[in-house]
mmCIF file of C-alpha atoms and ligand atoms in Angstrom:
data_model
loop_
_atom_site.group_PDB
_atom_site.id
_atom_site.type_symbol
_atom_site.label_atom_id
_atom_site.label_comp_id
_atom_site.label_asym_id
_atom_site.label_seq_id
_atom_site.Cartn_x
_atom_site.Cartn_y
_atom_site.Cartn_z
ATOM 1 C CA MET C 1 0.291 0.291 0.056
ATOM 2 C CA SER C 2 1.374 3.396 -0.318
ATOM 3 C CA GLU C 3 2.184 5.628 2.070
ATOM 4 C CA TYR C 4 0.595 9.087 -0.083
ATOM 5 C CA PRO C 5 -3.227 9.686 0.021
ATOM 6 C CA TYR C 6 -2.964 9.122 -3.705
ATOM 7 C CA LYS C 7 -2.282 5.496 -5.200
ATOM 8 C CA ARG C 8 -2.271 6.459 -8.462
ATOM 9 C CA ILE C 9 -0.735 9.340 -10.190
ATOM 10 C CA LEU C 10 -0.373 10.645 -13.698
ATOM 11 C CA LEU C 11 2.435 13.237 -14.094
ATOM 12 C CA LYS C 12 3.332 15.875 -16.572
ATOM 13 C CA ILE C 13 6.219 16.717 -17.166
ATOM 14 C CA SER C 14 7.036 19.290 -20.083
ATOM 15 C CA GLY C 15 9.528 18.785 -22.097
ATOM 16 C CA GLU C 16 11.338 21.955 -21.320
ATOM 17 C CA SER C 17 11.561 20.635 -17.541
ATOM 18 C CA LEU C 18 14.122 18.248 -19.214
ATOM 19 C CA GLY C 19 16.611 21.065 -18.276
ATOM 20 C CA ALA C 20 17.049 22.025 -21.919
ATOM 21 C CA HIS C 21 18.802 25.118 -22.635
ATOM 22 C CA GLN C 22 16.684 26.237 -25.237
ATOM 23 C CA SER C 23 13.628 25.056 -26.936
ATOM 24 C CA SER C 24 15.813 24.078 -30.790
ATOM 25 C CA LEU C 25 17.548 21.456 -32.374
ATOM 26 C CA ASN C 26 20.714 22.814 -32.420
ATOM 27 C CA HIS C 27 20.706 23.301 -28.788
ATOM 28 C CA GLU C 28 21.262 21.231 -25.362
ATOM 29 C CA ILE C 29 18.012 19.009 -25.068
ATOM 30 C CA TYR C 30 18.807 17.677 -21.848
ATOM 31 C CA SER C 31 20.675 18.683 -18.503
ATOM 32 C CA THR C 32 21.781 15.062 -17.262
ATOM 33 C CA GLU C 33 22.093 16.295 -13.760
ATOM 34 C CA VAL C 34 17.631 17.298 -14.192
ATOM 35 C CA VAL C 35 17.055 14.328 -16.021
ATOM 36 C CA GLN C 36 18.800 11.948 -13.707
ATOM 37 C CA ASN C 37 17.348 13.666 -10.753
ATOM 38 C CA LEU C 38 13.488 13.197 -12.122
ATOM 39 C CA ALA C 39 14.540 9.434 -12.534
ATOM 40 C CA ALA C 40 15.643 8.780 -9.007
ATOM 41 C CA GLN C 41 12.534 10.185 -7.577
ATOM 42 C CA ILE C 42 10.152 8.463 -10.380
ATOM 43 C CA VAL C 43 12.043 5.263 -8.886
ATOM 44 C CA LYS C 44 11.961 6.202 -5.178
ATOM 45 C CA LEU C 45 7.496 6.824 -5.675
ATOM 46 C CA VAL C 46 7.080 3.704 -7.276
ATOM 47 C CA GLU C 47 9.475 1.739 -5.007
ATOM 48 C CA ARG C 48 7.038 3.246 -2.480
ATOM 49 C CA GLY C 49 3.750 1.524 -3.756
ATOM 50 C CA VAL C 50 3.007 4.072 -6.225
ATOM 51 C CA GLN C 51 0.967 3.334 -9.284
ATOM 52 C CA LEU C 52 3.011 6.258 -11.691
ATOM 53 C CA ALA C 53 1.823 7.187 -15.388
ATOM 54 C CA ILE C 54 4.036 9.922 -16.756
ATOM 55 C CA VAL C 55 3.035 12.134 -20.032
ATOM 56 C CA VAL C 56 6.130 13.592 -21.350
ATOM 57 C CA GLY C 57 6.109 16.998 -23.706
ATOM 58 C CA GLY C 58 8.324 17.557 -26.251
ATOM 59 C CA GLY C 59 8.778 21.848 -26.500
ATOM 60 C CA ASN C 60 12.955 21.179 -25.623
ATOM 61 C CA ILE C 61 12.677 20.009 -29.127
ATOM 62 C CA LEU C 62 10.225 21.631 -31.301
ATOM 63 C CA ARG C 63 6.579 22.490 -30.833
ATOM 64 C CA GLY C 64 4.392 22.468 -34.088
ATOM 65 C CA GLY C 65 3.115 25.972 -33.479
ATOM 66 C CA HIS C 66 6.820 26.859 -33.938
ATOM 67 C CA VAL C 67 7.876 25.094 -36.545
ATOM 68 C CA THR C 68 4.386 26.339 -39.023
ATOM 69 C CA GLU C 69 5.929 30.065 -38.186
ATOM 70 C CA ALA C 70 9.368 29.219 -38.684
ATOM 71 C CA PHE C 71 9.300 27.014 -41.469
ATOM 72 C CA GLN C 72 6.231 28.181 -42.962
ATOM 73 C CA ILE C 73 5.744 23.842 -43.146
ATOM 74 C CA ASP C 74 1.768 23.321 -42.449
ATOM 75 C CA ARG C 75 0.334 22.774 -38.971
ATOM 76 C CA THR C 76 -0.905 19.493 -39.208
ATOM 77 C CA THR C 77 2.778 17.939 -40.163
ATOM 78 C CA ALA C 78 4.567 20.333 -38.006
ATOM 79 C CA ASP C 79 2.568 19.148 -34.790
ATOM 80 C CA THR C 80 3.057 15.676 -35.962
ATOM 81 C CA MET C 81 6.848 16.381 -35.671
ATOM 82 C CA GLY C 82 6.030 17.695 -32.220
ATOM 83 C CA MET C 83 4.261 14.526 -31.447
ATOM 84 C CA LEU C 84 7.766 12.624 -32.255
ATOM 85 C CA ALA C 85 9.054 14.783 -30.299
ATOM 86 C CA THR C 86 7.980 13.806 -27.131
ATOM 87 C CA VAL C 87 8.815 9.740 -28.351
ATOM 88 C CA MET C 88 12.722 11.122 -28.401
ATOM 89 C CA ASN C 89 11.840 12.672 -24.848
ATOM 90 C CA ALA C 90 9.675 9.440 -23.496
ATOM 91 C CA LEU C 91 12.698 6.961 -24.728
ATOM 92 C CA ALA C 92 15.219 8.907 -23.201
ATOM 93 C CA LEU C 93 13.279 9.462 -19.909
ATOM 94 C CA GLN C 94 12.704 5.376 -20.162
ATOM 95 C CA SER C 95 16.526 4.442 -20.275
ATOM 96 C CA VAL C 96 16.951 6.838 -17.107
ATOM 97 C CA ILE C 97 14.274 5.504 -15.221
ATOM 98 C CA GLU C 98 15.376 1.809 -16.057
ATOM 99 C CA SER C 99 19.241 2.536 -15.538
ATOM 100 C CA HIS C 100 17.499 3.555 -11.571
ATOM 101 C CA GLY C 101 15.998 0.333 -10.874
ATOM 102 C CA ALA C 102 11.898 -0.014 -12.070
ATOM 103 C CA HIS C 103 10.834 -1.244 -15.296
ATOM 104 C CA CYS C 104 9.325 1.172 -17.467
ATOM 105 C CA ARG C 105 7.257 0.849 -20.628
ATOM 106 C CA VAL C 106 6.513 3.086 -23.208
ATOM 107 C CA LEU C 107 2.840 3.426 -25.210
ATOM 108 C CA SER C 108 2.883 5.572 -27.930
ATOM 109 C CA GLY C 109 -0.626 7.328 -29.646
ATOM 110 C CA ILE C 110 1.360 7.466 -32.640
ATOM 111 C CA HIS C 111 1.312 3.856 -33.494
ATOM 112 C CA MET C 112 5.322 3.160 -34.192
ATOM 113 C CA GLN C 113 5.902 -0.650 -32.897
ATOM 114 C CA THR C 114 9.446 -1.181 -33.583
ATOM 115 C CA VAL C 115 10.138 1.339 -30.743
ATOM 116 C CA ALA C 116 7.105 1.715 -28.485
ATOM 117 C CA GLU C 117 3.782 -0.324 -27.359
ATOM 118 C CA PRO C 118 0.822 1.101 -29.011
ATOM 119 C CA PHE C 119 -1.319 3.135 -26.597
ATOM 120 C CA ILE C 120 -3.693 0.472 -25.408
ATOM 121 C CA ARG C 121 -5.854 2.082 -21.847
ATOM 122 C CA ARG C 122 -5.621 -1.817 -20.701
ATOM 123 C CA ARG C 123 -2.773 -2.920 -21.144
ATOM 124 C CA ALA C 124 -1.044 0.513 -19.292
ATOM 125 C CA VAL C 125 -3.222 -0.547 -16.613
ATOM 126 C CA ARG C 126 -2.006 -4.130 -16.353
ATOM 127 C CA HIS C 127 1.284 -2.754 -16.383
ATOM 128 C CA LEU C 128 0.210 0.157 -13.746
ATOM 129 C CA GLU C 129 -0.919 -2.789 -11.533
ATOM 130 C CA LYS C 130 2.601 -4.436 -11.867
ATOM 131 C CA GLY C 131 4.506 -1.976 -10.553
ATOM 132 C CA ARG C 132 5.999 -0.629 -14.284
ATOM 133 C CA VAL C 133 6.648 2.642 -14.484
ATOM 134 C CA VAL C 134 4.347 4.102 -17.882
ATOM 135 C CA ILE C 135 5.168 6.494 -20.038
ATOM 136 C CA PHE C 136 2.481 7.562 -22.441
ATOM 137 C CA ALA C 137 4.370 9.160 -25.782
ATOM 138 C CA GLY C 138 3.052 10.914 -28.672
ATOM 139 C CA GLY C 139 0.438 13.543 -26.827
ATOM 140 C CA THR C 140 -2.937 12.090 -27.884
ATOM 141 C CA GLY C 141 -1.517 11.050 -31.446
ATOM 142 C CA ASN C 142 -3.959 13.986 -32.395
ATOM 143 C CA PRO C 143 -2.808 17.510 -34.366
ATOM 144 C CA TYR C 144 -3.980 20.520 -32.917
ATOM 145 C CA PHE C 145 -3.427 19.402 -29.135
ATOM 146 C CA THR C 146 -1.010 19.480 -26.397
ATOM 147 C CA THR C 147 0.101 17.502 -24.071
ATOM 148 C CA ASP C 148 -1.230 19.076 -21.330
ATOM 149 C CA THR C 149 -4.939 18.007 -23.111
ATOM 150 C CA ALA C 150 -2.880 14.369 -23.519
ATOM 151 C CA ALA C 151 -2.527 14.194 -19.741
ATOM 152 C CA ALA C 152 -5.836 15.159 -18.741
ATOM 153 C CA LEU C 153 -7.313 11.832 -21.019
ATOM 154 C CA ARG C 154 -4.868 9.818 -19.783
ATOM 155 C CA ALA C 155 -5.297 10.908 -16.427
ATOM 156 C CA LEU C 156 -9.370 10.417 -16.900
ATOM 157 C CA GLU C 157 -8.619 7.184 -18.887
ATOM 158 C CA ILE C 158 -6.195 5.191 -16.694
ATOM 159 C CA GLN C 159 -8.858 6.449 -13.616
ATOM 160 C CA ALA C 160 -5.895 8.256 -11.638
ATOM 161 C CA ASP C 161 -6.638 9.535 -8.707
ATOM 162 C CA VAL C 162 -5.037 13.034 -9.402
ATOM 163 C CA MET C 163 -3.077 14.526 -12.263
ATOM 164 C CA LEU C 164 0.490 16.078 -11.040
ATOM 165 C CA LYS C 165 1.358 19.223 -13.278
ATOM 166 C CA ALA C 166 5.535 19.516 -12.956
ATOM 167 C CA THR C 167 6.895 22.844 -14.121
ATOM 168 C CA ASN C 168 9.670 25.511 -13.088
ATOM 169 C CA VAL C 169 7.997 27.522 -11.045
ATOM 170 C CA SER C 170 6.559 26.632 -7.417
ATOM 171 C CA GLY C 171 2.777 27.055 -8.294
ATOM 172 C CA VAL C 172 0.121 28.850 -9.565
ATOM 173 C CA TYR C 173 0.124 32.668 -8.889
ATOM 174 C CA SER C 174 -1.760 35.955 -9.841
ATOM 175 C CA SER C 175 0.802 37.164 -13.176
ATOM 176 C CA ASP C 176 4.172 35.107 -13.088
ATOM 177 C CA PRO C 177 6.318 35.430 -10.568
ATOM 178 C CA ARG C 178 9.400 36.077 -12.537
ATOM 179 C CA LYS C 179 8.424 38.719 -14.105
ATOM 180 C CA ASN C 180 6.269 40.321 -10.961
ATOM 181 C CA PRO C 181 7.672 40.281 -7.529
ATOM 182 C CA ASP C 182 4.070 41.000 -6.300
ATOM 183 C CA ALA C 183 2.706 38.028 -7.540
ATOM 184 C CA VAL C 184 0.616 36.251 -5.422
ATOM 185 C CA PHE C 185 0.265 32.708 -4.813
ATOM 186 C CA TYR C 186 -2.144 30.855 -4.572
ATOM 187 C CA GLU C 187 -2.701 27.697 -2.219
ATOM 188 C CA GLN C 188 -5.856 26.251 -3.896
ATOM 189 C CA LEU C 189 -8.150 27.254 -6.433
ATOM 190 C CA THR C 190 -11.701 25.599 -7.795
ATOM 191 C CA TYR C 191 -11.407 25.249 -11.790
ATOM 192 C CA GLN C 192 -13.959 28.515 -11.538
ATOM 193 C CA GLN C 193 -11.658 30.358 -9.712
ATOM 194 C CA ALA C 194 -8.916 29.784 -11.664
ATOM 195 C CA ILE C 195 -11.425 30.566 -14.757
ATOM 196 C CA ASP C 196 -12.942 33.616 -13.533
ATOM 197 C CA GLN C 197 -9.772 35.534 -13.226
ATOM 198 C CA ASN C 198 -8.356 33.833 -16.007
ATOM 199 C CA LEU C 199 -5.223 32.601 -14.885
ATOM 200 C CA LYS C 200 -2.477 30.716 -16.979
ATOM 201 C CA ILE C 201 -2.131 27.123 -15.924
ATOM 202 C CA MET C 202 -2.649 25.236 -18.582
ATOM 203 C CA ASP C 203 -5.077 25.048 -22.391
ATOM 204 C CA GLY C 204 -7.849 25.198 -22.384
ATOM 205 C CA THR C 205 -8.878 21.824 -22.787
ATOM 206 C CA ALA C 206 -6.819 20.580 -20.668
ATOM 207 C CA PHE C 207 -8.814 22.628 -17.920
ATOM 208 C CA THR C 208 -11.975 21.951 -19.012
ATOM 209 C CA LEU C 209 -11.755 18.275 -19.209
ATOM 210 C CA LEU C 210 -10.066 17.876 -15.762
ATOM 211 C CA ARG C 211 -13.284 20.360 -14.964
ATOM 212 C CA ASP C 212 -15.918 18.624 -15.964
ATOM 213 C CA PHE C 213 -14.421 15.365 -15.333
ATOM 214 C CA HIS C 214 -13.795 16.252 -11.084
ATOM 215 C CA MET C 215 -9.657 15.210 -11.989
ATOM 216 C CA PRO C 216 -7.999 16.959 -9.500
ATOM 217 C CA LEU C 217 -4.640 18.965 -10.319
ATOM 218 C CA VAL C 218 -1.608 19.595 -8.318
ATOM 219 C CA VAL C 219 1.243 22.197 -9.993
ATOM 220 C CA PHE C 220 4.611 22.444 -8.624
ATOM 221 C CA SER C 221 8.094 22.649 -8.822
ATOM 222 C CA ILE C 222 10.195 19.619 -10.029
ATOM 223 C CA GLN C 223 13.242 21.660 -9.760
ATOM 224 C CA SER C 224 14.123 20.711 -6.006
ATOM 225 C CA GLN C 225 15.231 17.132 -5.356
ATOM 226 C CA ASP C 226 12.679 15.871 -3.666
ATOM 227 C CA SER C 227 9.960 17.818 -4.740
ATOM 228 C CA LEU C 228 7.792 14.850 -5.828
ATOM 229 C CA HIS C 229 7.870 12.967 -2.590
ATOM 230 C CA THR C 230 7.538 16.276 -0.745
ATOM 231 C CA VAL C 231 4.303 17.215 -2.628
ATOM 232 C CA LEU C 232 2.616 13.872 -2.658
ATOM 233 C CA LYS C 233 2.338 14.078 1.085
ATOM 234 C CA GLY C 234 0.871 17.274 1.250
ATOM 235 C CA GLU C 235 4.180 19.475 2.193
ATOM 236 C CA GLY C 236 6.047 22.403 0.149
ATOM 237 C CA GLN C 237 4.809 24.358 -2.132
ATOM 238 C CA PHE C 238 1.849 23.414 -4.530
ATOM 239 C CA THR C 239 -1.512 24.776 -5.520
ATOM 240 C CA LYS C 240 -4.116 22.643 -5.875
ATOM 241 C CA ILE C 241 -7.291 22.698 -8.249
ATOM 242 C CA GLN C 242 -10.330 20.830 -7.781
HETATM 243 N N1 LIG I 1 1.629 18.039 -30.243
HETATM 244 C C1 LIG I 1 0.700 17.565 -30.772
HETATM 245 N N2 LIG I 1 -0.612 16.677 -30.386
HETATM 246 C C2 LIG I 1 -0.448 16.097 -29.080
HETATM 247 C C3 LIG I 1 0.275 16.436 -28.378
HETATM 248 C C4 LIG I 1 1.280 17.714 -28.901
HETATM 249 O O1 LIG I 1 0.296 17.606 -31.926
HETATM 250 O O2 LIG I 1 -1.782 15.706 -28.988
HETATM 251 C C5 LIG I 1 2.698 18.346 -30.684
HETATM 252 C C6 LIG I 1 2.259 20.008 -30.671
HETATM 253 O O3 LIG I 1 3.217 20.467 -32.008
HETATM 254 C C7 LIG I 1 2.796 20.349 -29.589
HETATM 255 C C8 LIG I 1 3.983 19.471 -29.541
HETATM 256 O O4 LIG I 1 3.499 18.154 -29.653
HETATM 257 O O5 LIG I 1 3.356 21.820 -29.450
HETATM 258 C C9 LIG I 1 5.135 19.396 -28.122
HETATM 259 O O6 LIG I 1 3.948 19.191 -27.076
HETATM 260 P P1 LIG I 1 3.647 20.355 -25.934
HETATM 261 O O7 LIG I 1 4.017 21.932 -26.365
HETATM 262 O O8 LIG I 1 2.525 20.184 -25.726
HETATM 263 O O9 LIG I 1 5.281 20.002 -25.070
HETATM 264 P P2 LIG I 1 5.482 20.067 -23.765
HETATM 265 O O10 LIG I 1 5.249 22.278 -23.492
HETATM 266 O O11 LIG I 1 4.855 20.135 -22.533
HETATM 267 O O12 LIG I 1 6.829 20.223 -23.423
#
């Protein structure tokens, strides 16, 4: 049994949280230190009995919107490139997680059988029950969505108890705390409060899905060494939206 109040968790990790210095193919896409720390934290949770599924983004490599603007590549193709970037991140993370001693499976929303298992909901749940980390790659498998939406969708599909959104800031503020030192931090919010105050937490499709189907969301910073464990214990700084 898990020592945390949640048994099954969906963790959304943006590509940028993997420690890239700049979002471009020409620059470093990972920080070894950040990825190793993340993998160690993930394995620790699984060893403590948590069923952990992850949706990983691709923004450290490329985003569809940017590719369309910069290279005049049509949006559907550019988004497919973005989804492939998430598969690259998923494979990297899988490798590092396994080097830390946990079993890990990548299930992709875009079918590519020689690289990853196809996304099959029942199979994902079976892996989780067996104590394997599951990484959902390839987003929703459809263009015009984000990996936040993929995370909300998968969280509902696997009947997670909570969705965790790992970011580079310690939760939700009234405005960007990196630009505005007077920004107010929120410990708790309802979905309606977040909508009324126009707080930019994730894209509208993802947010609406979580709200409509009553999935609690925890926003926290993945930067510190033990943040996953601390947040799940209800300690440290984070924002809970429900
Ligand atoms: N993407 C997509 N459909 C999805 C998920 C992602 O088309 O269901 C594409 C989209 O182009 C997006 C890119 O993949 O820009 C990378 O995902 P995202 O920007 O969500 O990554 P993050 O910001 O979390 O690193």
